[in-house]
Short mmCIF file of C-alpha atoms and ligand atoms in Angstrom, two decimals:
data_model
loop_
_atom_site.label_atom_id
_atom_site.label_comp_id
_atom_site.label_asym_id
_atom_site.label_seq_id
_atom_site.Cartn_x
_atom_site.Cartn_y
_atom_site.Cartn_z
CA UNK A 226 34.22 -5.56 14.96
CA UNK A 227 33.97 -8.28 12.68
CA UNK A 228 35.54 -7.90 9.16
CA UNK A 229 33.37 -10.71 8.18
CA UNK A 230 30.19 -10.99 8.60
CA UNK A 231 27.69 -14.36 8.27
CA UNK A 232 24.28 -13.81 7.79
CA UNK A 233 22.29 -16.39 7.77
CA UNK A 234 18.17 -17.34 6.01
CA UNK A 235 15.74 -15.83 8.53
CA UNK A 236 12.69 -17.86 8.64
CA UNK A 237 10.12 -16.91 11.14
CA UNK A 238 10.51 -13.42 10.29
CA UNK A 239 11.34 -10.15 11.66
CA UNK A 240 9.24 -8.92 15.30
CA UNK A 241 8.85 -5.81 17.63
CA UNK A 242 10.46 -2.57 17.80
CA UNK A 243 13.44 -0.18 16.84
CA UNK A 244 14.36 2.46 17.37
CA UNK A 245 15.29 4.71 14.05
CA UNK A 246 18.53 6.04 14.97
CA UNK A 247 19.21 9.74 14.14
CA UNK A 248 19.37 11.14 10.45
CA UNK A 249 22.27 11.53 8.95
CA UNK A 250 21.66 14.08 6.68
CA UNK A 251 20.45 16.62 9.69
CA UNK A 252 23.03 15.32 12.10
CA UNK A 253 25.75 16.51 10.16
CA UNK A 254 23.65 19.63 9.41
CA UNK A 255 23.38 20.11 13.62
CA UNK A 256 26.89 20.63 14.19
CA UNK A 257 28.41 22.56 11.50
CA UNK A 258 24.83 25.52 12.27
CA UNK A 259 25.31 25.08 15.91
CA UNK A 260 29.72 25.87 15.49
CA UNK A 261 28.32 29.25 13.85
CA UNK A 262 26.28 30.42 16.88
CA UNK A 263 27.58 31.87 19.82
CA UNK A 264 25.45 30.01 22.71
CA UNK A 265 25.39 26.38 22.84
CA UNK A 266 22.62 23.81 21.27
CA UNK A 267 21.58 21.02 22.88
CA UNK A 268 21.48 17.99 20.37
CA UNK A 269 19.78 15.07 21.19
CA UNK A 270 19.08 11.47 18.56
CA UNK A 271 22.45 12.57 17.16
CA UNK A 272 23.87 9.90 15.09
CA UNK A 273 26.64 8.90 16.68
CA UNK A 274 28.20 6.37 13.45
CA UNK A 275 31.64 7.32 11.66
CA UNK A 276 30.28 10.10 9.01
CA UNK A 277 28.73 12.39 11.52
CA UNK A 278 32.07 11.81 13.77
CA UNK A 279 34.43 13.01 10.93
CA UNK A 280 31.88 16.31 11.03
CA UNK A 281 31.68 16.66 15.07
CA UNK A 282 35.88 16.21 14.55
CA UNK A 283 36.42 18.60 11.93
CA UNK A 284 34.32 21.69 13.56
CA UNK A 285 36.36 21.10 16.73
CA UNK A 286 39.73 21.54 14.85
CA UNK A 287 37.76 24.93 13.73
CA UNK A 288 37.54 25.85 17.18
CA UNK A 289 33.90 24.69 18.23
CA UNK A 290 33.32 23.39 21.57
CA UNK A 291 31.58 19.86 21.19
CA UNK A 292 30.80 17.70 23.81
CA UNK A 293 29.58 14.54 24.17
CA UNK A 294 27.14 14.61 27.23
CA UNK A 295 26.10 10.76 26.13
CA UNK A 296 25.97 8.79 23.21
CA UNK A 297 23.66 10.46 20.97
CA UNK A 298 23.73 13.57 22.89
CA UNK A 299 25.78 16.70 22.54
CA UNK A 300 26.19 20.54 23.02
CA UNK A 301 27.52 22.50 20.46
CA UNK A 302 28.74 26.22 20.82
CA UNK A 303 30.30 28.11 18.47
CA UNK A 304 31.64 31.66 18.66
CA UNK A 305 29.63 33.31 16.58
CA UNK A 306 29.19 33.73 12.30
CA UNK A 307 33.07 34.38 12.18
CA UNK A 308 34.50 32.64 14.78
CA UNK A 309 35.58 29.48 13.31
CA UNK A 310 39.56 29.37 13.13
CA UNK A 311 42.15 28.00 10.92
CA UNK A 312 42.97 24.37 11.70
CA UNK A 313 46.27 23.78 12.63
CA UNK A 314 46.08 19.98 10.82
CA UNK A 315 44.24 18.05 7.68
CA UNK A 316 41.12 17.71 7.85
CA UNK A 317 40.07 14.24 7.59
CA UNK A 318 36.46 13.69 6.36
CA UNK A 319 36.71 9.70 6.53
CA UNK A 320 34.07 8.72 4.03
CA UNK A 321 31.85 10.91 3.84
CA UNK A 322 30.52 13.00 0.90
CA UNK A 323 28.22 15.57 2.94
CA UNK A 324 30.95 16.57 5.35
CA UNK A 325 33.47 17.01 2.54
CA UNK A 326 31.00 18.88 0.28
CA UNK A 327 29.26 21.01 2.67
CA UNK A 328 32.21 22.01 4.60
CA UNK A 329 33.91 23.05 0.75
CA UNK A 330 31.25 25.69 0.97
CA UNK A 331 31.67 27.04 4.35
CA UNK A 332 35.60 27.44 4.54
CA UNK A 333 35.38 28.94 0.81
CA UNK A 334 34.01 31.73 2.79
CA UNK A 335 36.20 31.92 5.40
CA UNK A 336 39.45 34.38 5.88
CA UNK A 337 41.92 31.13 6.57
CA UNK A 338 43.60 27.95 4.99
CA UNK A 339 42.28 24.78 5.29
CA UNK A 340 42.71 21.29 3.74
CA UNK A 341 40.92 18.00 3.47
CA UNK A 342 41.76 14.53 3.21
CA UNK A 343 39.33 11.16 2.90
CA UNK A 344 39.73 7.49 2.60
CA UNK A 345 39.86 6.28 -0.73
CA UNK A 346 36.44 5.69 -2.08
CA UNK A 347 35.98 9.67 -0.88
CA UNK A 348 39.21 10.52 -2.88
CA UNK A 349 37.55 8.97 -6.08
CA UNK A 350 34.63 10.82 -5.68
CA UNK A 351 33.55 13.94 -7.95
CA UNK A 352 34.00 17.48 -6.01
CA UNK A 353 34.03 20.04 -9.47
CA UNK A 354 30.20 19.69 -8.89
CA UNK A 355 30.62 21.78 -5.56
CA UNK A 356 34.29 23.47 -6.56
CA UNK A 357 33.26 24.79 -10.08
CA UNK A 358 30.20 26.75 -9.17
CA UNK A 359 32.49 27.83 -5.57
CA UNK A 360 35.58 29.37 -8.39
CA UNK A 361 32.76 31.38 -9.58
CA UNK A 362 31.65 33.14 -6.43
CA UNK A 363 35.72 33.38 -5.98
CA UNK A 364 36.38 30.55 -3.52
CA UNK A 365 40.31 29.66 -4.33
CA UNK A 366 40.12 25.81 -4.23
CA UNK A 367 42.89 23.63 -5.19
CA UNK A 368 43.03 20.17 -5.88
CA UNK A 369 43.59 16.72 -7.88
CA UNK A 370 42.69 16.60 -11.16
CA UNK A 371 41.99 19.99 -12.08
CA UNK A 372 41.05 21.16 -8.67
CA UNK A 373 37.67 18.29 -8.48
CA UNK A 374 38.99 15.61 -6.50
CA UNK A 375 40.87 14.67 -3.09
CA UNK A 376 43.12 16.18 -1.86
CA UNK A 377 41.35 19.95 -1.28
CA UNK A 378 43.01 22.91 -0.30
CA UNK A 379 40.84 25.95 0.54
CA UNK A 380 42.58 29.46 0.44
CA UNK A 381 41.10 32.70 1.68
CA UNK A 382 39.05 34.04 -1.33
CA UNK A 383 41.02 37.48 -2.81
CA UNK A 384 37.69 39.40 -1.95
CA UNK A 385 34.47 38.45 -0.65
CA UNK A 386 32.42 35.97 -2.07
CA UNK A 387 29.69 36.89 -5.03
CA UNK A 388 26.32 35.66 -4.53
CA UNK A 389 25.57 33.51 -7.52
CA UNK A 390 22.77 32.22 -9.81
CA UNK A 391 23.82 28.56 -10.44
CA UNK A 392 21.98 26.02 -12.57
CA UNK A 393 23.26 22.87 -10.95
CA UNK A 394 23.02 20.08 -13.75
CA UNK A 395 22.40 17.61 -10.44
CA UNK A 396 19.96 17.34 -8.11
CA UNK A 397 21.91 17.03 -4.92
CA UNK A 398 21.15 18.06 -1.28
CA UNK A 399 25.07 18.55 -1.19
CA UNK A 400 25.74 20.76 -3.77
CA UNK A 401 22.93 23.14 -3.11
CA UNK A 402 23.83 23.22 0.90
CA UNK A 403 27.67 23.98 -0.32
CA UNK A 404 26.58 27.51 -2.26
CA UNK A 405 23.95 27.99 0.47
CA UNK A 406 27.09 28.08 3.23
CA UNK A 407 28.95 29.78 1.09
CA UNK A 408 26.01 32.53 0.31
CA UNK A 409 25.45 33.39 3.96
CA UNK A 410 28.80 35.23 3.94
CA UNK A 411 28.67 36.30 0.03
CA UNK A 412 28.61 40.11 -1.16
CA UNK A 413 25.02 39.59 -2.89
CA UNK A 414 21.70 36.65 -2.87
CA UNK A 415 23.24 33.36 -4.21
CA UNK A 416 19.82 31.32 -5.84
CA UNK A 417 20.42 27.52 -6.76
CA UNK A 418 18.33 25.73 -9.32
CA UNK A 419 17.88 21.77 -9.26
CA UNK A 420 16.72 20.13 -11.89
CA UNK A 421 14.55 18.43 -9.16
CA UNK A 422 14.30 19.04 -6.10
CA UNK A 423 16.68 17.46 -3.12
CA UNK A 424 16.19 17.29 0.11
CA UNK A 425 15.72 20.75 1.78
CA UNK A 426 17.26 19.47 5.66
CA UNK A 427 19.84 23.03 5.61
CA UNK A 428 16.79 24.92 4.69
CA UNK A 429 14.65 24.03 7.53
CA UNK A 430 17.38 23.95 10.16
CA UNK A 431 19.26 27.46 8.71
CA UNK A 432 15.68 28.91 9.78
CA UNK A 433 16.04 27.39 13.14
CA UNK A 434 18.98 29.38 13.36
CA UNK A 435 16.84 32.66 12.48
CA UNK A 436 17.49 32.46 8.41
CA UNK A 437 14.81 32.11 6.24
CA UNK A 438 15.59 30.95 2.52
CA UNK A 439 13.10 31.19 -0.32
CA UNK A 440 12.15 28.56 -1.87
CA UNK A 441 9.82 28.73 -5.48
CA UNK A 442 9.65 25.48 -7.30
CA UNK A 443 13.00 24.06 -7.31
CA UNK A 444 15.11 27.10 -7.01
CA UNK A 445 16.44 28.05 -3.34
CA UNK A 446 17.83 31.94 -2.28
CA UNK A 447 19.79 32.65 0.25
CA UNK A 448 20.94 36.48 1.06
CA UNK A 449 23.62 37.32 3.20
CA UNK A 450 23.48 37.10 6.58
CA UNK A 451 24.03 40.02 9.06
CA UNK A 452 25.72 38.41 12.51
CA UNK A 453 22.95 39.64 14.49
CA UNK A 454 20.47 37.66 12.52
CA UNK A 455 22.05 34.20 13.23
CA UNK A 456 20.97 32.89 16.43
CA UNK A 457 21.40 28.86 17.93
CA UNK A 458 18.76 27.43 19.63
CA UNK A 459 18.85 26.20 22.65
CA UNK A 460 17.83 22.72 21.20
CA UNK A 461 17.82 20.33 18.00
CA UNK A 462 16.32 16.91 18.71
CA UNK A 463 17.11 14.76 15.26
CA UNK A 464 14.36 12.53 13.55
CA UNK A 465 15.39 9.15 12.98
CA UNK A 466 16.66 8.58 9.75
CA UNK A 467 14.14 7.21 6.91
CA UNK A 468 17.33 5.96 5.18
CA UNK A 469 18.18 3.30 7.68
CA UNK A 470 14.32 2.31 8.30
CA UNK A 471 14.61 1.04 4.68
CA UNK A 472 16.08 -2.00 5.48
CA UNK A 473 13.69 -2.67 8.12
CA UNK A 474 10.83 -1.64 5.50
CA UNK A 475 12.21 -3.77 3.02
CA UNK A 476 13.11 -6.87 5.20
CA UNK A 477 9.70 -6.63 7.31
CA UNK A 478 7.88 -6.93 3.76
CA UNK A 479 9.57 -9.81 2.14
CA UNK A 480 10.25 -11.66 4.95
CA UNK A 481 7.44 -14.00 5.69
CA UNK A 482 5.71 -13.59 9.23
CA UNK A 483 6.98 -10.47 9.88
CA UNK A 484 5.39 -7.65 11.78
CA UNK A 485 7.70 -4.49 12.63
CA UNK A 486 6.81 -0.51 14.10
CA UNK A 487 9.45 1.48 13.55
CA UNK A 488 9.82 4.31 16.11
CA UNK A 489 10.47 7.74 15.30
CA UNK A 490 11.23 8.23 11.36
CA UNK A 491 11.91 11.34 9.42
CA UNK A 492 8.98 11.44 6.95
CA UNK A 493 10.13 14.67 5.63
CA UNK A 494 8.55 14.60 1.96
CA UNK A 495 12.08 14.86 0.16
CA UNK A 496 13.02 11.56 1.67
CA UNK A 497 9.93 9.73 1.42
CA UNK A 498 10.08 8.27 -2.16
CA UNK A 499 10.67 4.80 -0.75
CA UNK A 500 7.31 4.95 1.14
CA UNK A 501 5.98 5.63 -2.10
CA UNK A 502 7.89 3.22 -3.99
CA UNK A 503 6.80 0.20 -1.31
CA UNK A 504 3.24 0.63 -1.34
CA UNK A 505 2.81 0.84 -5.21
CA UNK A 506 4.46 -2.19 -4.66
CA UNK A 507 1.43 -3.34 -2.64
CA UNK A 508 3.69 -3.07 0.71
CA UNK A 509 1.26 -3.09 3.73
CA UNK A 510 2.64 -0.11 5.62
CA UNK A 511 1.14 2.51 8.14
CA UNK A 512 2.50 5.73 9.34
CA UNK A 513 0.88 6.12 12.65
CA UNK A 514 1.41 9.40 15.50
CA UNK A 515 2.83 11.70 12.65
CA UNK A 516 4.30 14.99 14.66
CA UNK A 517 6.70 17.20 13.52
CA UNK A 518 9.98 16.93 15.58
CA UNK A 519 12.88 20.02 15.59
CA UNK A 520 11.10 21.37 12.31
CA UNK A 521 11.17 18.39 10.27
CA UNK A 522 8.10 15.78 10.18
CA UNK A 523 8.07 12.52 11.99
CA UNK A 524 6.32 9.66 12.55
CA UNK A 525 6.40 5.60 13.25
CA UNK A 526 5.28 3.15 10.79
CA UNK A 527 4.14 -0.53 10.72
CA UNK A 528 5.40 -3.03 8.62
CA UNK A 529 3.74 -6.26 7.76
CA UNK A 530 5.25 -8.94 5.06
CA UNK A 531 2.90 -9.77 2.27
CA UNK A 532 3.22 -10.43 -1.40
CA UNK A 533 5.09 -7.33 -3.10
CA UNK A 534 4.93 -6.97 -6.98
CA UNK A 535 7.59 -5.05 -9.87
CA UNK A 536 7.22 -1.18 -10.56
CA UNK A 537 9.11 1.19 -12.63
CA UNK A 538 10.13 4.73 -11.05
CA UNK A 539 12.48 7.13 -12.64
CA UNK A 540 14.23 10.51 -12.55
CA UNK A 541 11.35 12.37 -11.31
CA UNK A 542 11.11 10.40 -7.96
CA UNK A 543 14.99 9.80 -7.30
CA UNK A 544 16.12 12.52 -4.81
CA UNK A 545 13.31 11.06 -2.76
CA UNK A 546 15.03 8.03 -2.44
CA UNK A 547 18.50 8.36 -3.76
CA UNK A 548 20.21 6.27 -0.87
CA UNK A 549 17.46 3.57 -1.26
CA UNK A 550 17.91 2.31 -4.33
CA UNK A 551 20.22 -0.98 -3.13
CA UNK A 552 17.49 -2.18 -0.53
CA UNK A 553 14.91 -1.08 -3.11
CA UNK A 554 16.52 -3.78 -5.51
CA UNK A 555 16.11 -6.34 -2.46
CA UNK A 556 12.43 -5.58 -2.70
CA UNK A 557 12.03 -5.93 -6.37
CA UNK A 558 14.23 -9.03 -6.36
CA UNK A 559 11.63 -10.48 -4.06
CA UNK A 560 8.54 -8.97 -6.02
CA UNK A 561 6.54 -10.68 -8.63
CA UNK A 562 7.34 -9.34 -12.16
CA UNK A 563 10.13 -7.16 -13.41
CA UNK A 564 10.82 -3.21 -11.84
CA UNK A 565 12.70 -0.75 -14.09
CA UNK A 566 14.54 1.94 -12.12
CA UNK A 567 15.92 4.49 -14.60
CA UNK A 568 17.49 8.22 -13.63
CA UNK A 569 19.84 6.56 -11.46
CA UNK A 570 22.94 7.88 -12.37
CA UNK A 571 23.93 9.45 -9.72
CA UNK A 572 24.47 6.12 -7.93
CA UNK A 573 27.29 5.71 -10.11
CA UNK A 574 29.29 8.27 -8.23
CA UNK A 575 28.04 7.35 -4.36
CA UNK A 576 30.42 5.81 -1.65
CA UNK A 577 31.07 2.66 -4.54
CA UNK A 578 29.47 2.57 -8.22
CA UNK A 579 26.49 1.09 -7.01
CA UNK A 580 24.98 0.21 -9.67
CA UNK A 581 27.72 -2.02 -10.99
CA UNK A 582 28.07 -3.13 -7.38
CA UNK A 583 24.10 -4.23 -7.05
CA UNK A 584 24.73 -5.89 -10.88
CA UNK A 585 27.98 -7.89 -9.69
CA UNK A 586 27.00 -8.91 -6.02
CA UNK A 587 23.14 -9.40 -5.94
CA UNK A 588 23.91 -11.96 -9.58
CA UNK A 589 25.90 -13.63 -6.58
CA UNK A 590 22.50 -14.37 -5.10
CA UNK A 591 20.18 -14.32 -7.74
CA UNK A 592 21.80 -15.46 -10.94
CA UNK A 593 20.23 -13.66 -14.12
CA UNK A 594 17.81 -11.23 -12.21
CA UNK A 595 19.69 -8.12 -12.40
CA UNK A 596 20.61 -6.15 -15.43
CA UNK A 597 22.56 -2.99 -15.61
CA UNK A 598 21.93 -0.05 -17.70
CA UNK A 599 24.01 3.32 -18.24
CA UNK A 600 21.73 4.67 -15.69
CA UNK A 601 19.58 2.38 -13.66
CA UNK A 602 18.59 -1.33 -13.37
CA UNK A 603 16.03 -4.32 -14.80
CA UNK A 604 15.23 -6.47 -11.97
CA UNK A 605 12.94 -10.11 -12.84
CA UNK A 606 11.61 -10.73 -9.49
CA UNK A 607 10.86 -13.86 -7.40
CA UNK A 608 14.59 -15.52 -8.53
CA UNK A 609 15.86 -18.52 -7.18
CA UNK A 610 18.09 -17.60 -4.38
CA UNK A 611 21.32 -18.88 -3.69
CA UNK A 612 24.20 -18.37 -1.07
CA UNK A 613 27.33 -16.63 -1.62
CA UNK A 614 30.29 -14.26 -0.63
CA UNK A 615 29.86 -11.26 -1.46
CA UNK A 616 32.13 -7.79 -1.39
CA UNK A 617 30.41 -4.92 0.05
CA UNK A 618 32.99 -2.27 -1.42
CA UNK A 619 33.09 -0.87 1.94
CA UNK A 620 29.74 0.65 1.25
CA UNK A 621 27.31 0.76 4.36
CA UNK A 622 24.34 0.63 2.34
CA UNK A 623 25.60 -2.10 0.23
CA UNK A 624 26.41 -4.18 3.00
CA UNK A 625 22.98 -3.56 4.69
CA UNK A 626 20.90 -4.17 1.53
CA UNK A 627 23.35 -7.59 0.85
CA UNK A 628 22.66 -8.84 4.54
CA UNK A 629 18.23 -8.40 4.10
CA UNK A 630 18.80 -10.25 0.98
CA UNK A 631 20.77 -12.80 2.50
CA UNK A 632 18.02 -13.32 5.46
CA UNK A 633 15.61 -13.33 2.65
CA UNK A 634 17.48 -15.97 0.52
CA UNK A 635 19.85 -19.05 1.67
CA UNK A 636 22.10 -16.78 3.70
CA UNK A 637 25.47 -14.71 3.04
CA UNK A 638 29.00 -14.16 3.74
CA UNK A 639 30.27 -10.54 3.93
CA UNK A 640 33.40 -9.64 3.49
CA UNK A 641 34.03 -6.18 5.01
CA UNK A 642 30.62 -6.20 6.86
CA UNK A 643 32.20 -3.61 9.37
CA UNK A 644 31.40 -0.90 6.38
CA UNK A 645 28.10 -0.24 8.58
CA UNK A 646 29.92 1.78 10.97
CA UNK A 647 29.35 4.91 8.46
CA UNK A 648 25.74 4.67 9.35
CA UNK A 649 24.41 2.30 11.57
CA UNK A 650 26.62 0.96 14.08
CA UNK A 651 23.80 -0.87 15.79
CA UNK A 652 22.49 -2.49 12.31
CA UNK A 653 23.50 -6.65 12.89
CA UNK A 654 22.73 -6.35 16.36
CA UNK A 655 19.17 -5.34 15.25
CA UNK A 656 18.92 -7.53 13.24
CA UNK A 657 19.46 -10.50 15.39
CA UNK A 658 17.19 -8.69 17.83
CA UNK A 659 14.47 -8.77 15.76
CA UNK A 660 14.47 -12.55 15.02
CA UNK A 661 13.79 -13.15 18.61
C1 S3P B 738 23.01 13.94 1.32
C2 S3P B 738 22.61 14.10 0.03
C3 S3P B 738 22.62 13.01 -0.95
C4 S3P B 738 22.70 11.65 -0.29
C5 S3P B 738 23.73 11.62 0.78
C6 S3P B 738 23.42 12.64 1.85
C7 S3P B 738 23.02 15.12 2.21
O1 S3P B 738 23.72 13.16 -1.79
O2 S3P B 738 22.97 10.66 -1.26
O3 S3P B 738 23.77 10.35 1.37
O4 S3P B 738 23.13 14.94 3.43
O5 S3P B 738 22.93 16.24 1.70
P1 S3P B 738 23.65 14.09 -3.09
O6 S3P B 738 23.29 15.42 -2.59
O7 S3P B 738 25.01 14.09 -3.70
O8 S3P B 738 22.62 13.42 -3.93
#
């Protein structure tokens, strides 16, 4: 594909359908529970885009059997809680956080060596957050920088793992899935306490699997699991994922004329914060045949353009909408008034700094409208646009949040547009699609 990428001002808006393609966040989740059972799953609205791939490739070098029956549609069979073998190369997670993070917690509990690699924004990335609390249980982990950053090694722990109360200082989805892997094979209940809570997809599909977790407020248990108790089903059938329906929920509301239905979207309610976000901003959206699909709610929602207008949301809310907050700052740029996003700090340490990226490159576009802080942004909506170049770090969500804003304004050039590979392969096709 394309390193470069033109985009140019939409005008007659944004029309018909798409497809969601599947989450993320619960494809990854789909193969590394199904390589633990012992018959095969079914998977079907897999996302098929470079982070899941780097999970799907790492679980075969552990000896699961995945195949590809289509696209977006897969078996996975495992052989059983403790048949996953040592890996006779590196393990590569590309670019992605949740495979790197979440598989840190499964091979901490496993009686073999393993290593992992990444590209470069992964190497740069904080792992003590999933590491430290892993030493304590008794994972051996070594690494970079004082065993927190790229490249991993994983030894067998001396003795089994020790369940483990952890107060995690962040609220992250990965962190508390890492200790939850890890705790199925631990000596004793492992609880995790967020200081708000993240999205719970490992919860809901561990008890597809037969394991229940308790949940009370925002602390999660898990006790160990007996091999009898962990059984695949025959089938997981992924939502579509909420966090690439942003851009359509963003662009179909700012971009005059529109009128989009979005088919199939994961409304689970620790992903939803956008939703909420958009209609305080007087977004007119509608979720319409809500059903619950492979444990996990669903639904498809309408999107019509109208006038939007500034907010202010803050740590409370952003979990909900963590990987939103670049097409979020499209929105407010093309609000009336001024939105304050504070709490954000956590963005700081995602696939780029994104806040200093949305400061450097949206200025590009809207000179003056976008201030920094240590840990969000002021945005002064309805700016004049202009065109530009702009980098895209090699951050999907970046790029896909620079490209509405483009359509929106007098057009952009990316430079490493191909960045949407991590997550939506399909994304400029769509979009030209949808000007038809
Ligand atoms: C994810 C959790 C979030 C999110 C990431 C996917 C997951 O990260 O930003 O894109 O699948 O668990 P954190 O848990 O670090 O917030």
């Amino acid at each position: 594909m394309a390193e470069g990428m033109t985009i140019g001002k939409i005008t007659g808006g944004l029309h018909g359908e798409v497809r969601i393609p599947g989450d993320k966040s619960i494809s990854h989740r789909s193969i590394i529970l199904a390589a633990l059972g012992n018959a095969p799953v079914h998977i079907t609205n897999f996302l098929h885009a470079q982070d899941c791939l780097s999970t799907a490739s790492i679980m075969r070098a552990l000896g699961a059997d995945v195949d590809f029956l289509g696209h977006t549609d897969l078996t996975v069979t495992g052989h059983g809680l403790y048949g996953l073998h040592e890996p006779t190369r590196v393990l590569d997670a590309g670019n992605s956080g949740t495979t790197l993070r979440l598989l840190l917690g499964l091979l901490s509990a496993q009686p073999f060596f393993s290593a992992f690699t990444g590209d470069a924004s992964l190497s740069r990335r904080p792992m003590g957050r999933v590491t430290e609390p892993l030493a304590q249980m008794g994972a051996v982990i070594y690494g970079r920088e004082n065993n927190t950053k790229l490249p991993l090694a994983v030894a067998p722990a001396r003795k089994h793992l020790q369940g483990l109360t952890y107060e995690s200082p962040v609220a992250s989805a990965q962190v508390k899935s890492a200790l939850l892997l890890a705790g199925m094979f631990a000596d004793s209940p492992t609880t995790i306490v967020e200081p708000v809570k993240s999205r719970d997809h490992t919860e809901r599909m561990l008890a597809a699997f037969g394991i229940e977790t308790e949940a009370q407020g925002t602390a999660v248990r898990i006790c160990p699991v007996q091999p009898g108790e962990y059984r695949a089903p025959e089938a997981i059938e992924v939502p579509g994922d909420i966090s690439s329906a942003a851009y359509w929920l963003v662009a179909g509301a700012v971009l005059p004329g529109s009128s989009l239905l979005l088919r199939n979207v994961g409304v689970n309610e620790t992903r939803t914060g956008i939703l909420d976000v958009l209609q305080a901003m007087g977004a007119k959206l509608t979720l319409e045949n809500k059903r619950t699909s492979g444990g996990e709610a669903a639904a498809d929602i309408r999107i019509e353009s109208g006038t939007l207008h500034g907010t202010s949301f803050g740590a409370d809310i952003m979990p909900r909408l963590i990987d939103e907050i670049p097409i979020i700052a499209v929105a407010a740029l093309l609000a009336e008034g001024d939105t304050v996003i504070t709490g954000a700090g956590e963005l700081r340490v995602k696939e780029t700094d994104r806040l200093a990226a949305i400061e450097k490159e949206f200025s590009k576009l809207a000179p003056g409208a976008v201030e920094v802080t240590e840990d969000g942004l002021v945005i002064h909506g309805r700016c004049e646009l202009e065109r530009a170049d702009c980098f895209t770090y090699d951050d999907h969500r970046m790029a896909m949040s620079l490209a509405i804003l483009g359509a929106a304004g007098e057009g952009v050039e990316l430079v490493h547009a191909d960045c949407v590979n991590i997550s939506y392969p399909e994304f400029y096709a769509t979009l030209e699609r949808l000007q038809k």
